[in-house]
CSV table of C-alpha atoms in Angstrom, one decimal:
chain,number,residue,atom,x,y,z
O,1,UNK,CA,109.7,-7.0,-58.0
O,2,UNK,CA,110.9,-9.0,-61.2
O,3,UNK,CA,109.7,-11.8,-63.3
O,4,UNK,CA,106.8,-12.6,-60.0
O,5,UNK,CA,105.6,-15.8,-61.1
O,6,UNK,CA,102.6,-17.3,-58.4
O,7,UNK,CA,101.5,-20.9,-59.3
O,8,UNK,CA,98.6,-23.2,-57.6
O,9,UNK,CA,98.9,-27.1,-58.7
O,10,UNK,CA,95.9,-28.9,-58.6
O,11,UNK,CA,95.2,-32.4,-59.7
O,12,UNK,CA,95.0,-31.7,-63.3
O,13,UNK,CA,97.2,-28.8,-64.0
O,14,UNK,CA,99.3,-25.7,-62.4
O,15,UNK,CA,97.5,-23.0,-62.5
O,16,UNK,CA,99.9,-19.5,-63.0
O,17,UNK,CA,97.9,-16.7,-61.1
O,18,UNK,CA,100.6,-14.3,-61.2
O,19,UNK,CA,102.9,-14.3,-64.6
O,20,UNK,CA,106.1,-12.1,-65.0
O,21,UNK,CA,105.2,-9.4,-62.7
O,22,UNK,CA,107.4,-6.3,-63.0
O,23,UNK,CA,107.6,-3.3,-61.1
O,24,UNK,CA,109.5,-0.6,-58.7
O,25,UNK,CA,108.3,1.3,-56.0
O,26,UNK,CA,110.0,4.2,-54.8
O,27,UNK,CA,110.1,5.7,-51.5
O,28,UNK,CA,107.5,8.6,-50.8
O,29,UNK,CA,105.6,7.0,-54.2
O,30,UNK,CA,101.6,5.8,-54.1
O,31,UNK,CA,102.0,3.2,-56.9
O,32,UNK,CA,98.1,2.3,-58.0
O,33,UNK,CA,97.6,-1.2,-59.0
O,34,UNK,CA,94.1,-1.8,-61.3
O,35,UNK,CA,92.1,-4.3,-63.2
O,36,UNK,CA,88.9,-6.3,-63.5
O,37,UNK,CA,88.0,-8.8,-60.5
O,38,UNK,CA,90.4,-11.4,-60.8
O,39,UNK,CA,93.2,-9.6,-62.2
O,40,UNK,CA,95.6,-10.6,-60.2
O,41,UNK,CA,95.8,-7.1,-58.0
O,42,UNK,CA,95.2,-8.4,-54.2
O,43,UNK,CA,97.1,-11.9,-55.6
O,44,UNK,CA,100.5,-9.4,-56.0
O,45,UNK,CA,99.9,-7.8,-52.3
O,46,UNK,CA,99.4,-11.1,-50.7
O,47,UNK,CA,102.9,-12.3,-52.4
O,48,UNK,CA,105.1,-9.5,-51.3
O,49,UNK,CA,103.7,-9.5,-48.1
O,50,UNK,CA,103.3,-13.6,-47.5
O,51,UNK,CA,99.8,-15.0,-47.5
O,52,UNK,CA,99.4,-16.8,-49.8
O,53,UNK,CA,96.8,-19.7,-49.0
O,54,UNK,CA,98.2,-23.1,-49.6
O,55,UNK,CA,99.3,-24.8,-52.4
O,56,UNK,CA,99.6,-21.2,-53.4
O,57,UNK,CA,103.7,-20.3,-54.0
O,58,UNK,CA,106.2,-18.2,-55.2
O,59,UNK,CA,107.5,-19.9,-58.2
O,60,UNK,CA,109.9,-17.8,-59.8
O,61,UNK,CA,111.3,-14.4,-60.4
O,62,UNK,CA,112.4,-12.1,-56.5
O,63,UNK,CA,111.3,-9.5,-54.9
O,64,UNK,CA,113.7,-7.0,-52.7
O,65,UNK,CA,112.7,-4.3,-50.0
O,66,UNK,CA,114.9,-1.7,-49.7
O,67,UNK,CA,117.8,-3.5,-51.6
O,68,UNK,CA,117.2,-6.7,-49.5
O,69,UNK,CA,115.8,-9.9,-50.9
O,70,UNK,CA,112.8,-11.3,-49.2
O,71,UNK,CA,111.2,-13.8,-51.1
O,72,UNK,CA,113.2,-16.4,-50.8
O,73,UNK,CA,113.5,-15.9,-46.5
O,74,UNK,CA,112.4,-18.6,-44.2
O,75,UNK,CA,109.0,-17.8,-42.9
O,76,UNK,CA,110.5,-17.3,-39.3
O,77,UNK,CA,113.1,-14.7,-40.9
O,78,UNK,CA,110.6,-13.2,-42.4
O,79,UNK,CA,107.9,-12.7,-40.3
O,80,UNK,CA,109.6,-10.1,-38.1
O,81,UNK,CA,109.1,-8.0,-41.7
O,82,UNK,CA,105.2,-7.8,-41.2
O,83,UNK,CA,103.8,-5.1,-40.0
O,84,UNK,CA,107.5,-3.8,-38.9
O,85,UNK,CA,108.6,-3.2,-42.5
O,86,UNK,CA,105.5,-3.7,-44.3
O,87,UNK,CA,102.2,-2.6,-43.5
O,88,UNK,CA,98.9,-4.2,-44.6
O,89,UNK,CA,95.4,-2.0,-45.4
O,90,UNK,CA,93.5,-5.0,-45.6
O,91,UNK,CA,90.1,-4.5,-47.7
O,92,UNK,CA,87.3,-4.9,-44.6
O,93,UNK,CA,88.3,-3.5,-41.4
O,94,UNK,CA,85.6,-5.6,-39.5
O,95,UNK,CA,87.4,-8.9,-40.5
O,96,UNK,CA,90.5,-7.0,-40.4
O,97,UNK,CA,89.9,-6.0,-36.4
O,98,UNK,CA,89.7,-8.4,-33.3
O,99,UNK,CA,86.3,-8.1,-31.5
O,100,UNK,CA,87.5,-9.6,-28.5
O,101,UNK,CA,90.0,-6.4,-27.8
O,102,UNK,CA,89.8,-2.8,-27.3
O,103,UNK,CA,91.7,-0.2,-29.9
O,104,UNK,CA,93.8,0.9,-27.7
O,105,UNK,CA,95.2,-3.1,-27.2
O,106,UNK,CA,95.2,-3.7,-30.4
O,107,UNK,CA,97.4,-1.1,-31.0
O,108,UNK,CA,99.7,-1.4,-27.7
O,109,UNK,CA,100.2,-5.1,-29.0
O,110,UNK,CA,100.9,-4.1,-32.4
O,111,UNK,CA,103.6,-2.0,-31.3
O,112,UNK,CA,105.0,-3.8,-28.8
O,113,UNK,CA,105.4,-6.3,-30.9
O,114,UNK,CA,107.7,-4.7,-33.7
O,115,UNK,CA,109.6,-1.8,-30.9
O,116,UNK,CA,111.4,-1.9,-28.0
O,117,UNK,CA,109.6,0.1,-25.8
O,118,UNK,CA,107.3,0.0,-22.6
O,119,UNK,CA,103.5,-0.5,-22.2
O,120,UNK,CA,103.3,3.3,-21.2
O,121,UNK,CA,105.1,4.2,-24.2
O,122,UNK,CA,103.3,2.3,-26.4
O,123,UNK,CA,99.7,3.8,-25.2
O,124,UNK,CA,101.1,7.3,-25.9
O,125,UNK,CA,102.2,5.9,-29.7
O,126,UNK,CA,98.8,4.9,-30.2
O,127,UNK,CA,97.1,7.7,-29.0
O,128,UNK,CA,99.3,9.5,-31.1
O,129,UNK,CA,98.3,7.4,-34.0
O,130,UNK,CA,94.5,8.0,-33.5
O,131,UNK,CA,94.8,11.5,-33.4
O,132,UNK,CA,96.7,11.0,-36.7
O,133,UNK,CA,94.6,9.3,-39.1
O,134,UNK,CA,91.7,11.9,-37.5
O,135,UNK,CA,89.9,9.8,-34.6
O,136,UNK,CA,87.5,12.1,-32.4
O,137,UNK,CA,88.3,12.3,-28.8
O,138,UNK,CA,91.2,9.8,-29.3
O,139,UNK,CA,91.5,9.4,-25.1
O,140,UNK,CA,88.4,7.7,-24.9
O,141,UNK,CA,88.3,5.7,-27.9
O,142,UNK,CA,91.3,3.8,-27.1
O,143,UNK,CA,89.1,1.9,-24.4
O,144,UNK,CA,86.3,1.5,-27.3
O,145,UNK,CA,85.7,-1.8,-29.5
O,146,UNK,CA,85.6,-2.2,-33.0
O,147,UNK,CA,81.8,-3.0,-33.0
O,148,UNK,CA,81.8,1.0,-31.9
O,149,UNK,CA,83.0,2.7,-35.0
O,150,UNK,CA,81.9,3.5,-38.0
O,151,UNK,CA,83.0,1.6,-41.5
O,152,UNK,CA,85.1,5.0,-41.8
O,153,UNK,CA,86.6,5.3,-38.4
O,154,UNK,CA,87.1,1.4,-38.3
O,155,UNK,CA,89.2,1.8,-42.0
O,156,UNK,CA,91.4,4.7,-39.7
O,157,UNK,CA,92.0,2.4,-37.0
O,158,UNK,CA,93.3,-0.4,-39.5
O,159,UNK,CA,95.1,2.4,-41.0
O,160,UNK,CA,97.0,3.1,-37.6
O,161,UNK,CA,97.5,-0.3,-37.3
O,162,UNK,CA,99.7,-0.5,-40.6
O,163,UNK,CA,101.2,2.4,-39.5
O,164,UNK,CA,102.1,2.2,-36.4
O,165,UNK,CA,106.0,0.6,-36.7
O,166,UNK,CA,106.7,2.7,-39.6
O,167,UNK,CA,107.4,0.5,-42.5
O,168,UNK,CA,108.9,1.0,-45.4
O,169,UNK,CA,106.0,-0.2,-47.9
O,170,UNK,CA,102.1,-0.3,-47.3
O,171,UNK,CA,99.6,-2.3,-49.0
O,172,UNK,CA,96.6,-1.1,-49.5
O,173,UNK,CA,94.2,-3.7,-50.4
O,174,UNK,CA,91.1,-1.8,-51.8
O,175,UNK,CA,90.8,-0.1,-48.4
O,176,UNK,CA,88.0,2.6,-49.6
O,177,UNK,CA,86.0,0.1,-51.3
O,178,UNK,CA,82.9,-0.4,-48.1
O,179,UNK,CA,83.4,3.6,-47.4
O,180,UNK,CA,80.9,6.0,-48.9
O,181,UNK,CA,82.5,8.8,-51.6
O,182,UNK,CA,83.0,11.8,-48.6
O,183,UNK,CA,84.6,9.6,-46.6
O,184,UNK,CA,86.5,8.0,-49.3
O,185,UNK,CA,87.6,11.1,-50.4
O,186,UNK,CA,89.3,11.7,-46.1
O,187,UNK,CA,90.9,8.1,-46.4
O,188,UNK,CA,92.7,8.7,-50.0
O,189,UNK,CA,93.9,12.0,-48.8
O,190,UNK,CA,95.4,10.4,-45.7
O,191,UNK,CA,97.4,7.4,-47.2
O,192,UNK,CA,98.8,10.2,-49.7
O,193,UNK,CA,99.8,12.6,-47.0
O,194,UNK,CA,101.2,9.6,-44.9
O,195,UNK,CA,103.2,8.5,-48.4
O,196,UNK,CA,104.6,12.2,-48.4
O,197,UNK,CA,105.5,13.1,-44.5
O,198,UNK,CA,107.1,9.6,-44.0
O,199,UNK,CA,108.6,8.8,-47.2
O,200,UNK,CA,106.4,5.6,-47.0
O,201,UNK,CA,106.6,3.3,-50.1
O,202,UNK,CA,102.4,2.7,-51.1
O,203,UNK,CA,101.1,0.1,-53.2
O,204,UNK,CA,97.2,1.0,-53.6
O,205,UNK,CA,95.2,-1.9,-54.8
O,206,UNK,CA,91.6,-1.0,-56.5
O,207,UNK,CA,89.8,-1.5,-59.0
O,208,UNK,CA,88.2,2.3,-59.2
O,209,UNK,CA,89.7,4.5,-62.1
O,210,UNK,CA,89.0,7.8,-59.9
O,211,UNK,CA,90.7,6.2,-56.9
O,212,UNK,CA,93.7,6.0,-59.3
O,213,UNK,CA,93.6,9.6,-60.9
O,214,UNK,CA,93.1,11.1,-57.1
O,215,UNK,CA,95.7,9.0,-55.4
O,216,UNK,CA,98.6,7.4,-57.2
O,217,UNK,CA,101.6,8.8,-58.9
O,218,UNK,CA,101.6,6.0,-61.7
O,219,UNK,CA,99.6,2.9,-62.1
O,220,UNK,CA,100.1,-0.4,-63.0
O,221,UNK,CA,97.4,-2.2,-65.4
O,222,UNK,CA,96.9,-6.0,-64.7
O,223,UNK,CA,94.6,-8.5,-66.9
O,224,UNK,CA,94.8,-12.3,-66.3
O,225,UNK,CA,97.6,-12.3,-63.9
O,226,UNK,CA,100.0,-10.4,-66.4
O,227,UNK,CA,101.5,-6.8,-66.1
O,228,UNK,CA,100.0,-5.4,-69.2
O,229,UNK,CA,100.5,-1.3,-69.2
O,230,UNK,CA,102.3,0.7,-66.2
O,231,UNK,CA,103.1,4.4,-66.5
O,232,UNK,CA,102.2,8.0,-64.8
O,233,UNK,CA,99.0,8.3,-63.9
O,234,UNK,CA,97.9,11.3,-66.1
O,235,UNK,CA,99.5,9.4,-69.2
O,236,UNK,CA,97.9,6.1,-68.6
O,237,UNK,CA,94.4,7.8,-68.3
O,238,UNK,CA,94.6,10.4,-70.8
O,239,UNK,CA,96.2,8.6,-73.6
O,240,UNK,CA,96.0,4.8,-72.4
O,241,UNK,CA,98.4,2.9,-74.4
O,242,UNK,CA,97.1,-1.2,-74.5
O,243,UNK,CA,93.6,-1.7,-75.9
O,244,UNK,CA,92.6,-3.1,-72.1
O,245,UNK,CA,93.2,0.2,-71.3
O,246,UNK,CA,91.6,1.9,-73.4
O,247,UNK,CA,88.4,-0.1,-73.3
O,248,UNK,CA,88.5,1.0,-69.3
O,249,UNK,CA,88.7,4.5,-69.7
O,250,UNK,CA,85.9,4.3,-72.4
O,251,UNK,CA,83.5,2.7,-70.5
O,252,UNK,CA,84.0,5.9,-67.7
O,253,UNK,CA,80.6,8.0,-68.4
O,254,UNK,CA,82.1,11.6,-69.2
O,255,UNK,CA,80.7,14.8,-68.1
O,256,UNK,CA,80.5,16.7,-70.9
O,257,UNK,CA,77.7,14.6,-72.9
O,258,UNK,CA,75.0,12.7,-72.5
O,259,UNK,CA,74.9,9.1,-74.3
O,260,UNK,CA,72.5,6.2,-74.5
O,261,UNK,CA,75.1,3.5,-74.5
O,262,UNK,CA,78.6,3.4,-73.3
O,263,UNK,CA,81.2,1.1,-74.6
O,264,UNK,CA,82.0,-2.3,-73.6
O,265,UNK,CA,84.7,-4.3,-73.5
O,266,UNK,CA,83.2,-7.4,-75.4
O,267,UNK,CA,83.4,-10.5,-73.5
O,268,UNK,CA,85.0,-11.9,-70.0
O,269,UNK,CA,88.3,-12.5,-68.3
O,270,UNK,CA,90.0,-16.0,-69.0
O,271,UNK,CA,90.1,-18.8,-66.0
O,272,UNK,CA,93.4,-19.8,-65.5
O,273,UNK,CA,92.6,-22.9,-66.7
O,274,UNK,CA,91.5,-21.4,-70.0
O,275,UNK,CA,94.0,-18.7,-70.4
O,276,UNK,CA,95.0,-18.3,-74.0
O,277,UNK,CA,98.3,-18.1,-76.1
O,278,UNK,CA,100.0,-15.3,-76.8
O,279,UNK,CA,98.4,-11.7,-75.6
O,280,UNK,CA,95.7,-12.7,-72.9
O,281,UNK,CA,93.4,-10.6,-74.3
O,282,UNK,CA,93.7,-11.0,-77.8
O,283,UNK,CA,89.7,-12.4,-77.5
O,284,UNK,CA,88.7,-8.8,-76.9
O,285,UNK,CA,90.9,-7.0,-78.3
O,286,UNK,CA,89.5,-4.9,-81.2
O,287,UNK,CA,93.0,-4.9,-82.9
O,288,UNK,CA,93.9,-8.5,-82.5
O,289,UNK,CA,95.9,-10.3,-85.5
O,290,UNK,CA,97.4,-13.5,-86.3
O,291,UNK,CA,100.7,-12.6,-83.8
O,292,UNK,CA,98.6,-11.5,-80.7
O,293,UNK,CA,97.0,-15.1,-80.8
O,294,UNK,CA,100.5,-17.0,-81.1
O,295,UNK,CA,103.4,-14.7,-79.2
O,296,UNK,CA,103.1,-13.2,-76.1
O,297,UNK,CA,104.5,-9.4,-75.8
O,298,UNK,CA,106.3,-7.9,-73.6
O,299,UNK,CA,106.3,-4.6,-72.3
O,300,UNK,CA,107.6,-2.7,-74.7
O,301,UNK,CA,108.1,1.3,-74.8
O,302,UNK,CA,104.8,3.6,-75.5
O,303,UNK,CA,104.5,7.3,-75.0
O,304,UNK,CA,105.9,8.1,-71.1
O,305,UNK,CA,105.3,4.5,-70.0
O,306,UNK,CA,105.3,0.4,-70.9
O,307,UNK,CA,102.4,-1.2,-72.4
O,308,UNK,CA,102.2,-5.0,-73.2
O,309,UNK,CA,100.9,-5.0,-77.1
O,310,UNK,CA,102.1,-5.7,-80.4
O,311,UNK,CA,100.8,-1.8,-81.3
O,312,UNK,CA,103.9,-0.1,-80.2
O,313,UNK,CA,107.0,-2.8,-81.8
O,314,UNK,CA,108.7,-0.4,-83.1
O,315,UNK,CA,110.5,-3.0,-85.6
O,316,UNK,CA,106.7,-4.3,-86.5
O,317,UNK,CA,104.5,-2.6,-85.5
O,318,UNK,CA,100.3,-4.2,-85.6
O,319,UNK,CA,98.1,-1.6,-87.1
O,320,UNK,CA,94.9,-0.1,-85.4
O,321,UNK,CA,91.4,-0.9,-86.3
O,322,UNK,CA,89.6,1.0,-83.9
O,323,UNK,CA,90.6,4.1,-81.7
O,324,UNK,CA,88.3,4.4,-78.8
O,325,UNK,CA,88.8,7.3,-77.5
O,326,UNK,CA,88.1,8.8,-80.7
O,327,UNK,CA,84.5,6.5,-80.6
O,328,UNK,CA,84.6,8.1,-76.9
O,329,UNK,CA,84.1,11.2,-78.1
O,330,UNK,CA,81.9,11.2,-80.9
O,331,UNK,CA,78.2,12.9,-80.4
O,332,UNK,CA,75.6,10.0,-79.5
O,333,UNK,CA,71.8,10.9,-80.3
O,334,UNK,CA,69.8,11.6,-77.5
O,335,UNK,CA,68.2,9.1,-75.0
O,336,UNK,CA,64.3,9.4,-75.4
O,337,UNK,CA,63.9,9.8,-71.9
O,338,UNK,CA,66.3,12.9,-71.3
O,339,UNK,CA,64.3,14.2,-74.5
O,340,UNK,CA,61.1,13.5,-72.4
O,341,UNK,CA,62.5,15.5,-69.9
C-alpha cells in the first residue's frame, strides 16, 4: 500500500478517513493493525478488499497484491480477487454467516465459486477445512446451521470460509473481539499457524494490545486516519516510539504493582470534520510545540521502526516533557481498599 488516501464528500466538505497510508505485508507475515475506535483500522481492510459504502472512495495513492495493482481494476476485474486471492475474517460471524444455508453449502459454494472442481470435490475440501480450524465431528456439522454453533465455532467456520481458496492476503477484521479469552487464545493461535503452513499474507485488525504482542510480527499504529508508528512488535511495545503510543501502553495495568490510578491519554479523538493541522494529536500530546500544531510529520526513522513525531528529526529534533514509561513505573501509594484488605 502507498500514500492510501479514502475521502467521503458530503454537502459541506470532503471528509479524508484514510490519509497517506503506508505499509508492506510480506508473505507468511501477521501484520497487526491498532488504535482507538475510529482510527481508521477496519476503514484500511474494507479499502484493500473493496467495500467501501458509498460516496466512500479511493482517492489517491495504489495498492498491489503480489506485484499486481488492484486499486485502480474495474469492479468486475476485481471481484474474481475476493475471497480467491483475499480472504475476509469479518468481525461477527452471525452477520458474517447465511441463516438460510447449511455449513457445509456455504462452504461448497464458496469453493466452487473461486476453483474448478466438482460438487464431490468441493464437500471433501470443506470437510477438510472443518477438521482444520478444529470443528468437532466435522461429518455431521457440515449438515448443521449457523444458529447451531457456538460464537467460537461460528468464528472457525468464517475462518474456513476465508480460507478455503487459498488467498494470498487475509483480513482479519477484529475476529476475537465477541469470543471469550480461552477461546480467544485457540483462534489467535490458528490464524498464526495458518500464516506460517501457507505462507498466507495476515493483516490482523484490533484494537487489543495483547492481541497484538500474542499474534503479529510487527504492528502498525493508526490515530485519526494517519499511519502514525509501525515497527516489530516487541519494539513498538516495549519502547513505543510516538507519544500515542506511549500513552497506550501506559494505560495497560502491569502486574508487578498495584496502583490507584492509571494514566490517561487526556482528551478524545478528532471528527474528521474537526481534524487539526499539523500532528493529529498534537491536542494530547504531552510534548506538543509550536511545529506539531502547524506541520504535519512524516514517518521518520526511530529505534527498529517508523514513528510519525517531530521527537526523532534528526536535523531538529522536539525535546521531551514527559516520559511515560518512566511515570509507568514509578511506585504509586496504596489504594485504601487493598490496605483494608
Amino acid at each position: 500500500m502507498r500514500h492510501l488516501r479514502v475521502e467521503f464528500p458530503t454537502r459541506h466538505a470532503t471528509l479524508v478517513a484514510l490519509d497517506d497510508i503506508s505499509f508492506d505485508i510480506a508473505p507468511g507475515e501477521v501484520l497487526g493493525v491498532v488504535g482507538e475506535s475510529g482510527a481508521g483500522k477496519s476503514m484500511t481492510g474494507n479499502a484493500v478488499i473493496r467495500l467501501l459504502e458509498p460516496p466512500g472512495h479511493i482517492a489517491g495513492g495504489e495498492i498491489r497484491l503480489m506485484g499486481r495493482r488492484i486499486d485502480d481494476l474495474a469492479e468486475e476485474d476485481f471481484v474474481p480477487l475476493r475471497g480467491r486471492h483475499i480472504g475476509m475474517i469479518f468481525q461477527d460471524p452471525l452477520t458474517s454467516l447465511n441463516p438460510l444455508f447449511s455449513i457445509g453449502d456455504q462452504l461448497v459454494e464458496t469453493l466452487r465459486a473461486h476453483l474448478p472442481i466438482s460438487e464431490k470435490q468441493a464437500r471433501e475440501r470443506a470437510l477438510a477445512l472443518l477438521t482444520e480450524v478444529g470443528i468437532p465431528a466435522p461429518e455431521t456439522r457440515l449438515a448443521a446451521y449457523p444458529h447451531q454453533f457456538s460464537g467460537g465455532m461460528r468464528q472457525r467456520v468464517v475462518i474456513a470460509l476465508a480460507l478455503a481458496a487459498e488467498p494470498e492476503l487475509i483480513i482479519a477484521d477484529e475476529p476475537t473481539t465477541a469470543l471469550d479469552v480461552s477461546v480467544q487464545a485457540q483462534i489467535l493461535a490458528l490464524l498464526k499457524r495458518v500464516c506460517a503452513e501457507r505462507g498466507a499474507a495476515v493483516m490482523l485488525v484490533t484494537h487489543d494490545m495483547g492481541v497484538i504482542a500474542e499474534t503479529a510480527d510487527r504492528v502498525a499504529v493508526m490515530y485519526a486516519g494517519r499511519l502514525i508508528e509501525i515497527g516489530p512488535v516487541n519494539e513498538v511495545i516495549r519502547h513505543p516510539r510516538h507519544p500515542y503510543t506511549e500513552g497506550l501502553m501506559a494505560s495497560i495495568p502491569g502486574l508487578a504493582k498495584r496502583r490507584e490510578r492509571l494514566y490517561q491519554i487526556e482528551g478524545a479523538m478528532p471528527r474528521l470534520a474537526a481534524i487539526p493541522a499539523g500532528c493529529a494529536f498534537n491536542p494530547r500530546c504531552p510534548h506538543a510545540a509550536e511545529r506539531c500544531r502547524t506541520e504535519r510529520p512524516e514517518l521518520l526513522p526511530a529505534g527498529a521502526g517508523q514513528a510519525a513525531c517531530w521527537l526523532h528529526d534528526l536535523e531538529n529534533p522536539l525535546p521531551r516533557r514527559d516520559n511515560l514509561s518512566q511515570r509507568q513505573d514509578e511506585p504509586l501509594e496504596d489504594s485504601p481498599r487493598e490496605t483494608a484488605r
